[in-house]
Structures are given as structure tokens and as C-alpha cells.
Tab-separated table of C-alpha atoms and ligand atoms in Angstrom:
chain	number	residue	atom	x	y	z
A	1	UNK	CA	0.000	0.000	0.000
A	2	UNK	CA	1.442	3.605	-0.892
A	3	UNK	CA	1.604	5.842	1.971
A	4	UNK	CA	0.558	8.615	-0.649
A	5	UNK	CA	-1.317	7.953	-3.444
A	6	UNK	CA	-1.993	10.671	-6.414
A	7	UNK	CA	-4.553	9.570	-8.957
A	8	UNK	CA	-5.405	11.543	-11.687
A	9	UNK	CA	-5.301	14.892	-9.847
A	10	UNK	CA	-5.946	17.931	-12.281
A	11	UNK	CA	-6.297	21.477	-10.969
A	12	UNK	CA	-7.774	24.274	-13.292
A	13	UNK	CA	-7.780	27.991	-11.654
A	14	UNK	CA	-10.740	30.225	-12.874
A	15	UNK	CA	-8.367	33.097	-14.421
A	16	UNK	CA	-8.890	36.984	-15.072
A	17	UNK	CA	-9.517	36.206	-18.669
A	18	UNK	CA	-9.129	32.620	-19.303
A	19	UNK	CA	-8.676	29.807	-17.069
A	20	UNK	CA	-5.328	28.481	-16.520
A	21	UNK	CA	-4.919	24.301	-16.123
A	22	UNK	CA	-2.618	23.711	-13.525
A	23	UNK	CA	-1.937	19.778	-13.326
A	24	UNK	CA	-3.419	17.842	-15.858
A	25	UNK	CA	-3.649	14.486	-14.498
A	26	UNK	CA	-0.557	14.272	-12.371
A	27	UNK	CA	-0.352	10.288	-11.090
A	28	UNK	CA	2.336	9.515	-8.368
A	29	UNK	CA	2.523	7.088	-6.060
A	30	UNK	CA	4.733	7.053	-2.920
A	31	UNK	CA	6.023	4.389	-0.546
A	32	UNK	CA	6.152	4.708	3.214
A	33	UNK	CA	9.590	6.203	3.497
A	34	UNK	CA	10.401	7.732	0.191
A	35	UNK	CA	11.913	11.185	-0.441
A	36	UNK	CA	9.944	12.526	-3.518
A	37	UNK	CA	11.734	15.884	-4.609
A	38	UNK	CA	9.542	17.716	-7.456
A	39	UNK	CA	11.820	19.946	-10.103
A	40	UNK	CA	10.711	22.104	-12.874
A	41	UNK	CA	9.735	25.259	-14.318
A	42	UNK	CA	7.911	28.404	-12.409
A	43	UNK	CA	4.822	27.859	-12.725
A	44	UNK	CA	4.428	24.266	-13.735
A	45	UNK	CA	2.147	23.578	-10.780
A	46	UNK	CA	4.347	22.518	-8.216
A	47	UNK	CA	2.912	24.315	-5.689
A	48	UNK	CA	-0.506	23.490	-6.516
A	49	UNK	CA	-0.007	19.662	-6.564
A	50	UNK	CA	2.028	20.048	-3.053
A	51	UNK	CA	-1.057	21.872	-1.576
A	52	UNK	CA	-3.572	19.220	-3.171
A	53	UNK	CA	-1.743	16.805	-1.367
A	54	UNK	CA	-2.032	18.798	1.611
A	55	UNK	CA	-5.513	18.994	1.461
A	56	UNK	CA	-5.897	22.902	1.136
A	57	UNK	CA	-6.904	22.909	-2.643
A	58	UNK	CA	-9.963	21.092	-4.009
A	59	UNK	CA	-9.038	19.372	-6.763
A	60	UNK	CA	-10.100	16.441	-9.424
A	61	UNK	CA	-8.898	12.996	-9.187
A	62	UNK	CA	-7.865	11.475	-5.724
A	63	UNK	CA	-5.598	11.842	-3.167
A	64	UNK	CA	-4.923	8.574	-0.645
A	65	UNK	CA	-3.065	8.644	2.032
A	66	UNK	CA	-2.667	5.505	3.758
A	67	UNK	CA	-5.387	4.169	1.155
A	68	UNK	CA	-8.002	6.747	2.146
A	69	UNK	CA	-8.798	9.600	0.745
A	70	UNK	CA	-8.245	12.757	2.117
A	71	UNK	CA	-10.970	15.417	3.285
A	72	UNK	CA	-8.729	18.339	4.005
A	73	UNK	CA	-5.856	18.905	5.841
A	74	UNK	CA	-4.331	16.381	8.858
A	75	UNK	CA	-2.342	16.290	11.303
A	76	UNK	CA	-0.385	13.290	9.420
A	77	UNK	CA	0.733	15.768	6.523
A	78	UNK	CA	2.769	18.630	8.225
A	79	UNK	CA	3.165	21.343	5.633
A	80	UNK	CA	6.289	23.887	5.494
A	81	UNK	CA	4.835	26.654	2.649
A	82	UNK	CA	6.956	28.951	1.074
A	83	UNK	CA	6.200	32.467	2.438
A	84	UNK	CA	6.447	30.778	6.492
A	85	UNK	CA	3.129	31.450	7.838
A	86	UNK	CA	4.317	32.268	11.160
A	87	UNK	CA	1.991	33.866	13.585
A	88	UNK	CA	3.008	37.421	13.779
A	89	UNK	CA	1.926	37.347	17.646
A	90	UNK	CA	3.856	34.650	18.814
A	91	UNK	CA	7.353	34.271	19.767
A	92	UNK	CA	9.685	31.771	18.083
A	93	UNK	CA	8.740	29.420	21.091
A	94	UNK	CA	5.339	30.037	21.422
A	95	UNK	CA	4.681	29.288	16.745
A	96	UNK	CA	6.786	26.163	18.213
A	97	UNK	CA	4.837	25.335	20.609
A	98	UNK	CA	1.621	25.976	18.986
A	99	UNK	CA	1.425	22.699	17.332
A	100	UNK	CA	2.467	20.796	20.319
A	101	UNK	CA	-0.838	22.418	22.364
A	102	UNK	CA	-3.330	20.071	20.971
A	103	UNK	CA	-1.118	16.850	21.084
A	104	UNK	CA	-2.042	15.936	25.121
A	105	UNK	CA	1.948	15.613	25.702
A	106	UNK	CA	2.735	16.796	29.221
A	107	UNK	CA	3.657	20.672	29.230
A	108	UNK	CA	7.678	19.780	30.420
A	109	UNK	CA	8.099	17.289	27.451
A	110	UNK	CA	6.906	20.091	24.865
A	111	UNK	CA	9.159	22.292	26.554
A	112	UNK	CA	11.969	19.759	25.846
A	113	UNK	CA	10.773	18.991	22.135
A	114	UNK	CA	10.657	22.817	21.664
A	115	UNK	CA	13.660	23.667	23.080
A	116	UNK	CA	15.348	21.077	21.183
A	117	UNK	CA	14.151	22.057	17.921
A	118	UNK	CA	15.329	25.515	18.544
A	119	UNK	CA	18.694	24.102	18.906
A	120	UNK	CA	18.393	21.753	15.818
A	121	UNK	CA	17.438	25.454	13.766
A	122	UNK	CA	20.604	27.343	15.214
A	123	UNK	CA	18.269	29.786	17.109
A	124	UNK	CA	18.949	29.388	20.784
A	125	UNK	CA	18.642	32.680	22.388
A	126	UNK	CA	15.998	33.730	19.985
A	127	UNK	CA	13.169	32.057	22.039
A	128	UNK	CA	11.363	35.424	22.831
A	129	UNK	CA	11.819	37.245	19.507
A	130	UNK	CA	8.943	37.744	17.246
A	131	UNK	CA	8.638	36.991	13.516
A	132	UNK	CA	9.296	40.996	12.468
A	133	UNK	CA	12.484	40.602	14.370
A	134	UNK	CA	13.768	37.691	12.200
A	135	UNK	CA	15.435	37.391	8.798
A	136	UNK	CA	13.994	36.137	6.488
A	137	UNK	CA	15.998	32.611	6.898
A	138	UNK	CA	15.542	32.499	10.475
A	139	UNK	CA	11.273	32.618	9.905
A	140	UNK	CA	11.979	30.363	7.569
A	141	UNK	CA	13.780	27.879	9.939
A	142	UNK	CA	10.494	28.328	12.319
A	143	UNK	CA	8.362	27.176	10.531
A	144	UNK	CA	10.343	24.106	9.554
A	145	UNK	CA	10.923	23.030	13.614
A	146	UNK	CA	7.060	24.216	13.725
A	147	UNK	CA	6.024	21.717	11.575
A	148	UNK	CA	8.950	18.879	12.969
A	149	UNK	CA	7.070	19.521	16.744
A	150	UNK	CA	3.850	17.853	15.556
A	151	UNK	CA	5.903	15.068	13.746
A	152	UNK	CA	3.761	13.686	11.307
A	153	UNK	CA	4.198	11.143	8.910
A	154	UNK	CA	4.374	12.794	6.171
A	155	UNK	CA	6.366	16.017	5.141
A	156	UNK	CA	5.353	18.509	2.319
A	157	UNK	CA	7.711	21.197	1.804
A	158	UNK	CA	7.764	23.969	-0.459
A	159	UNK	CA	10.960	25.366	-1.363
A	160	UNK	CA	12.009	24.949	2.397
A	161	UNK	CA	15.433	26.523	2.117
A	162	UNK	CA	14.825	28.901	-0.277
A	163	UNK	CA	15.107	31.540	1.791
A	164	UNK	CA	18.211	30.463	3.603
A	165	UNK	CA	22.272	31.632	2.775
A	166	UNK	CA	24.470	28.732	1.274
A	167	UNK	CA	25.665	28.007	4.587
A	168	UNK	CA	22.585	27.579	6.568
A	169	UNK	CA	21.370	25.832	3.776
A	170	UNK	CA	23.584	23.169	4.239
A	171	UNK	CA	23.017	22.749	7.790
A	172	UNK	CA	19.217	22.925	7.357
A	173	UNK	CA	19.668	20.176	4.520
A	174	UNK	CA	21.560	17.899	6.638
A	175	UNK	CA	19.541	18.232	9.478
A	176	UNK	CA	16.532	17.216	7.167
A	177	UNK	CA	18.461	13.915	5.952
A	178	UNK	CA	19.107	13.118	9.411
A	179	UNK	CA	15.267	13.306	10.373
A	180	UNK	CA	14.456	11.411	7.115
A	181	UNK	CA	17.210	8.443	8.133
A	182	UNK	CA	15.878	8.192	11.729
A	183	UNK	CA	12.468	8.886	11.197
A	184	UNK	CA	11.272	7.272	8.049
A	185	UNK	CA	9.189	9.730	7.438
A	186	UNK	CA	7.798	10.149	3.345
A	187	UNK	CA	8.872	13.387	2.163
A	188	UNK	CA	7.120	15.723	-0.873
A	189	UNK	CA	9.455	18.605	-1.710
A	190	UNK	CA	9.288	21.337	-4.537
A	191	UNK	CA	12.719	22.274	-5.224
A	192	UNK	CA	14.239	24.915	-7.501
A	193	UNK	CA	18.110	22.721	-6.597
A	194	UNK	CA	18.425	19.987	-8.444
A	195	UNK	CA	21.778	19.312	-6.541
A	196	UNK	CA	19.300	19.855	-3.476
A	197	UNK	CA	17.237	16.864	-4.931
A	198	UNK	CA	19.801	14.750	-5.813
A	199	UNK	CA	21.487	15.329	-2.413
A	200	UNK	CA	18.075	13.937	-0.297
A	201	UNK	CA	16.082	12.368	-2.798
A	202	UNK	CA	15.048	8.647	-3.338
A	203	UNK	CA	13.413	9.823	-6.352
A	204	UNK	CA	13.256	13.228	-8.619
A	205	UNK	CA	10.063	14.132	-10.757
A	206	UNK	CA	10.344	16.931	-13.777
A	207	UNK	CA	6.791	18.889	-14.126
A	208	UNK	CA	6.348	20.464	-17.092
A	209	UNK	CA	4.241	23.686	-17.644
A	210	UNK	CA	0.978	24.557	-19.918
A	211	UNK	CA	-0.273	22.009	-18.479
A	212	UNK	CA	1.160	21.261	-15.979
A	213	UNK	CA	2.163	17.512	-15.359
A	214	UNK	CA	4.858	14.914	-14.306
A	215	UNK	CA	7.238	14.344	-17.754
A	216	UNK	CA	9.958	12.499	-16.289
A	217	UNK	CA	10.824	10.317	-13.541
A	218	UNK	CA	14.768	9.317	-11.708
A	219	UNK	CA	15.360	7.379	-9.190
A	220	UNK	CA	18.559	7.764	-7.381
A	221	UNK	CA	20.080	4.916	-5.737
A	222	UNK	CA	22.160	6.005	-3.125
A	223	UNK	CA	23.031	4.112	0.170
A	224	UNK	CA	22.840	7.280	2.349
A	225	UNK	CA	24.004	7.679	5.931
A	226	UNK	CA	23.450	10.234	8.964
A	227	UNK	CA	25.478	13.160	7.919
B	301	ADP	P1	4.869	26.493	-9.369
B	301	ADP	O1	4.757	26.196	-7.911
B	301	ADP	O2	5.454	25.373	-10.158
B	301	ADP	O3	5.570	27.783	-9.645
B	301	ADP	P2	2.009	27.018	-9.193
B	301	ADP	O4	1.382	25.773	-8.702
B	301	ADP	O5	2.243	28.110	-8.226
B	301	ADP	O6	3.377	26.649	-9.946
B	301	ADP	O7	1.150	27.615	-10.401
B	301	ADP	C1	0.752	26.835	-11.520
B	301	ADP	C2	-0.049	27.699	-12.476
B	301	ADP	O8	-1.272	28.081	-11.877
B	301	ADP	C3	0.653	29.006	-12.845
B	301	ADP	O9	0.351	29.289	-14.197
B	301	ADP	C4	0.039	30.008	-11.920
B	301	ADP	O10	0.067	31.297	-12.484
B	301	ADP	C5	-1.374	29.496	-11.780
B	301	ADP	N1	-1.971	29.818	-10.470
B	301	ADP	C6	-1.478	29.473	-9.254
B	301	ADP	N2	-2.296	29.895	-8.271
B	301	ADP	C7	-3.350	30.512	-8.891
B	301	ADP	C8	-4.538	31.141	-8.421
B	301	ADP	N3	-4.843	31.216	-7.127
B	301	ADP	N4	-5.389	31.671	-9.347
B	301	ADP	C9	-5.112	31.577	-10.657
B	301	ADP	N5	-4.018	31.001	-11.169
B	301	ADP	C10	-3.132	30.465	-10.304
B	302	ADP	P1	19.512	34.002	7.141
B	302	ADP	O1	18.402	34.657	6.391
B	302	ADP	O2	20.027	32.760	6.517
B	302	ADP	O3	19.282	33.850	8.599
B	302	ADP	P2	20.784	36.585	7.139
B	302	ADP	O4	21.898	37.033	6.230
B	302	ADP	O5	19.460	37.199	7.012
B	302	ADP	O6	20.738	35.012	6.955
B	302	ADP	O7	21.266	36.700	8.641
B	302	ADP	C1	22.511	36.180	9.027
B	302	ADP	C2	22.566	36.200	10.545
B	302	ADP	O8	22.428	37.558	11.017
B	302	ADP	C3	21.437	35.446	11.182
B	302	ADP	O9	21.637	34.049	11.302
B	302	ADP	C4	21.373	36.127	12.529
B	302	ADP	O10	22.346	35.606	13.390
B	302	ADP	C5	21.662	37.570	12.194
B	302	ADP	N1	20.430	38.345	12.001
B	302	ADP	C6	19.803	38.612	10.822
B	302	ADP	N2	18.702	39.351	10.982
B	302	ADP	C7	18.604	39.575	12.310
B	302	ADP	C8	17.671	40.287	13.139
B	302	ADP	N3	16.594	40.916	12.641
B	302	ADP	N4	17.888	40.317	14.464
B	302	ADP	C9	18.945	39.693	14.981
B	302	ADP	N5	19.872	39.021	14.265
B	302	ADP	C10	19.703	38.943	12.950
């Protein structure tokens, strides 16, 4: 059984002028486990198919996860979007923490996962800023332990490191493999790197635009280890 299963998902946005097709029956499956990294163009719908997946977007076609389909968002898909999404009223620990409220873990063991995360993100000592007093990497390094602190099963990123300098980058990456080796989590990721891909991936897909759809598959078979 796939722990995410994409069946004939197409996507058409009601444009300005004239409507604009999106995916066009995108099929992918994805084993428990598997790094997925998704490559191509501006515009070629990666976004859209990540946030299909998340259950944000209506869409055609299905979405399984697990072999049921999905009715909106859940707490097994943690999503990392592109522009953050922090809460502008919370502190780094507090949009760390947020997740964590709901879970019925004991308020000292949040306190640990939290504080560990803000380790793991380079940020200790930056507990009590707020988003406006961040760069834009460090935001962006929030929301990724944000979305870590609930760990779910599955992880849909957007362009997580976009916003990061070559050298955090690297340390973010790594960080990410190590999760993925110890975890087993299955990983989605839209990347503009391909190097990026090829450095976590299991597998790479190339979308292609107008529509937009999966054109060509690699795998990449690499015996990776804890960096
Ligand atoms: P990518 O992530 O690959 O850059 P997107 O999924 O963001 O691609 O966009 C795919 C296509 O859908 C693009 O042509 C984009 O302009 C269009 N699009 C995305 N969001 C909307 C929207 N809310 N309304 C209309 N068109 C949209
Ligand atoms: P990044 O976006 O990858 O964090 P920046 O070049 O924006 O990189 O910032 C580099 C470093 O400068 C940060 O890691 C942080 O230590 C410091 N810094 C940046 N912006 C701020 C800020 N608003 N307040 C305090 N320190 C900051």
C-alpha cells in the first residue's frame, strides 16, 4: 500500500480572462519512506499539486493517504509553505509550541521537544523574539521546527530553504536527511536545486508547464548515511 497515493489529480484555476490548467492528471505514487523531490519550471504547478496533497486545494482525481482519501488537511501531513506562515503574535517558542498544544503531551516534554528544535534550527537565544524581528531565513527555519514539533508522517515542503544563505542551507539540509534516516518519514518537496534533490532524494520528478504535469521520472540509488 502507498503511503501517498496521487490519482489523476488535475487542478484548473478560474483566471482573469481565461482559465489556466494547472496539473493535468498528475499520477504519483509514494512508498512509506520515500523522499519525492519535485523539479521544474515556475509555474508548472508545483505548488498546486504540493497543496492538493495537503488537502488545502480542491481538486479532481484522488488523493490517498494511507489508502483513504483525504478530506482536508491532517495532522499526518505537516506542511512547510513557502512564504512561512508564522503567527506574527507569537514568539519563536510560542509558533513552536503551537502545534504541540493540541497533542495531550505533558507541558515539560513540549518544553523539551521545543527547546530542542530551537537548537536543531541554530536559534537558541531567539526564544522570545517575534517573527518581524527575524530574517527572512531564520522565519523560515520556524516554521520548519514548527512543523517537525507535531511530527507527522508525512512532510510537504515547499521550497524549504529557499530563503536560507548557502551556509545555513547546508546545515538545514543535513539536518533534514538526518530526520528522514531516523524517522522514516515520506517526504514531498518542490525544489528549484536539483543538486538539493539529488542530495536527499530517493526519487526526482520533472513537471512540465501549460499544463502542468509529471514528464519524467529518476530514481537515485544512493546508500545514504546520517550526515
Ligand atoms: P509552481 O509552484 O510550479 O511555480 P504554481 O502551482 O504556483 O506553480 O502555479 C501553476 C499555475 O497556476 C501558474 O500558471 C500560476 O500562475 C497558476 N496559479 C497558481 N495559483 C493561482 C490562483 N490562485 N489563481 C489563478 N491562477 C493560479
Ligand atoms: P539568514 O536569512 O540565513 O538567517 P541573514 O543574512 O538574514 O541570513 O542573517 C545572518 C545572521 O544575522 C542570522 O543568522 C542572525 O544571526 C543575524 N540576524 C539577521 N537578521 C537579524 C535580526 N533581525 N535580528 C537579529 N539578528 C539577525
Amino acid at each position: 500500500l502507498p503511503k501517498v497515493d496521487i490519482k489523476g489529480v488535475s487542478k484548473t484555476y478560474p483566471g482573469d480572462r481565461q482559465a489556466v490548467q494547472a496539473l493535468q492528471t498528475v499520477n504519483l505514487s509514494i512508498k512509506t519512506g520515500e523522499f519525492v523531490s519535485i523539479v521544474g519550471p515556475s509555474g508548472c504547478g508545483k505548488s498546486t499539486l504540493l497543496y492538493v496533497v495537503g488537502g488545502f486545494l480542491p481538486a479532481a482525481g484522488e488523493v490517498l493517504v494511507d489508502g483513504k482519501a483525504i478530506a482536508g488537511p491532517g495532522i499526518d501531513r505537516g506542511v512547510v509553505f513557502q512564504e512561512y506562515a508564522l503567527f506574527p503574535w507569537l514568539t519563536v517558542r510560542n509558533n513552536i509550541l503551537y502545534g504541540l498544544e493540541r497533542g495531550g503531551l505533558p507541558a515539560d516534554e513540549r518544553a523539551r521537544i521545543t527547546d530542542r528544535l530551537i537548537g536543531v534550527i541554530g536559534l537558541n537565544g531567539f526564544e522570545d523574539r517575534y517573527p518581524r524581528e527575524l530574517s527572512g531565513g531564520m522565519k523560515q527555519r520556524v516554521a520548519i521546527a514548527r512543523t517537525l514539533a507535531c511530527d507527522p508522517s508525512i512532510l510537504l515542503l515547499d521550497e524549504p530553504f529557499g530563503a536560507l544563505d548557502a551556509q545555513t542551507r547546508e546545515v538545514m539540509q543535513d539536518e533534514l536527511l538526518r530526520i528522514w534516516l531516523e524517522t522514516r518519514k515520506t517526504v514531498l518537496m518542490i525544489t528549484h536545486d536539483v543538486s538539493e534533490a539529488v542530495y536527499l532524494s530517493n526519487r526526482i520528478c520533472v513537471m512540465s508547464a501549460r499544463p502542468g504535469k509529471i514528464v519524467e521520472e529518476f530514481t537515485i540509488d544512493l546508500d545514504r548515511t546520517i550526515p
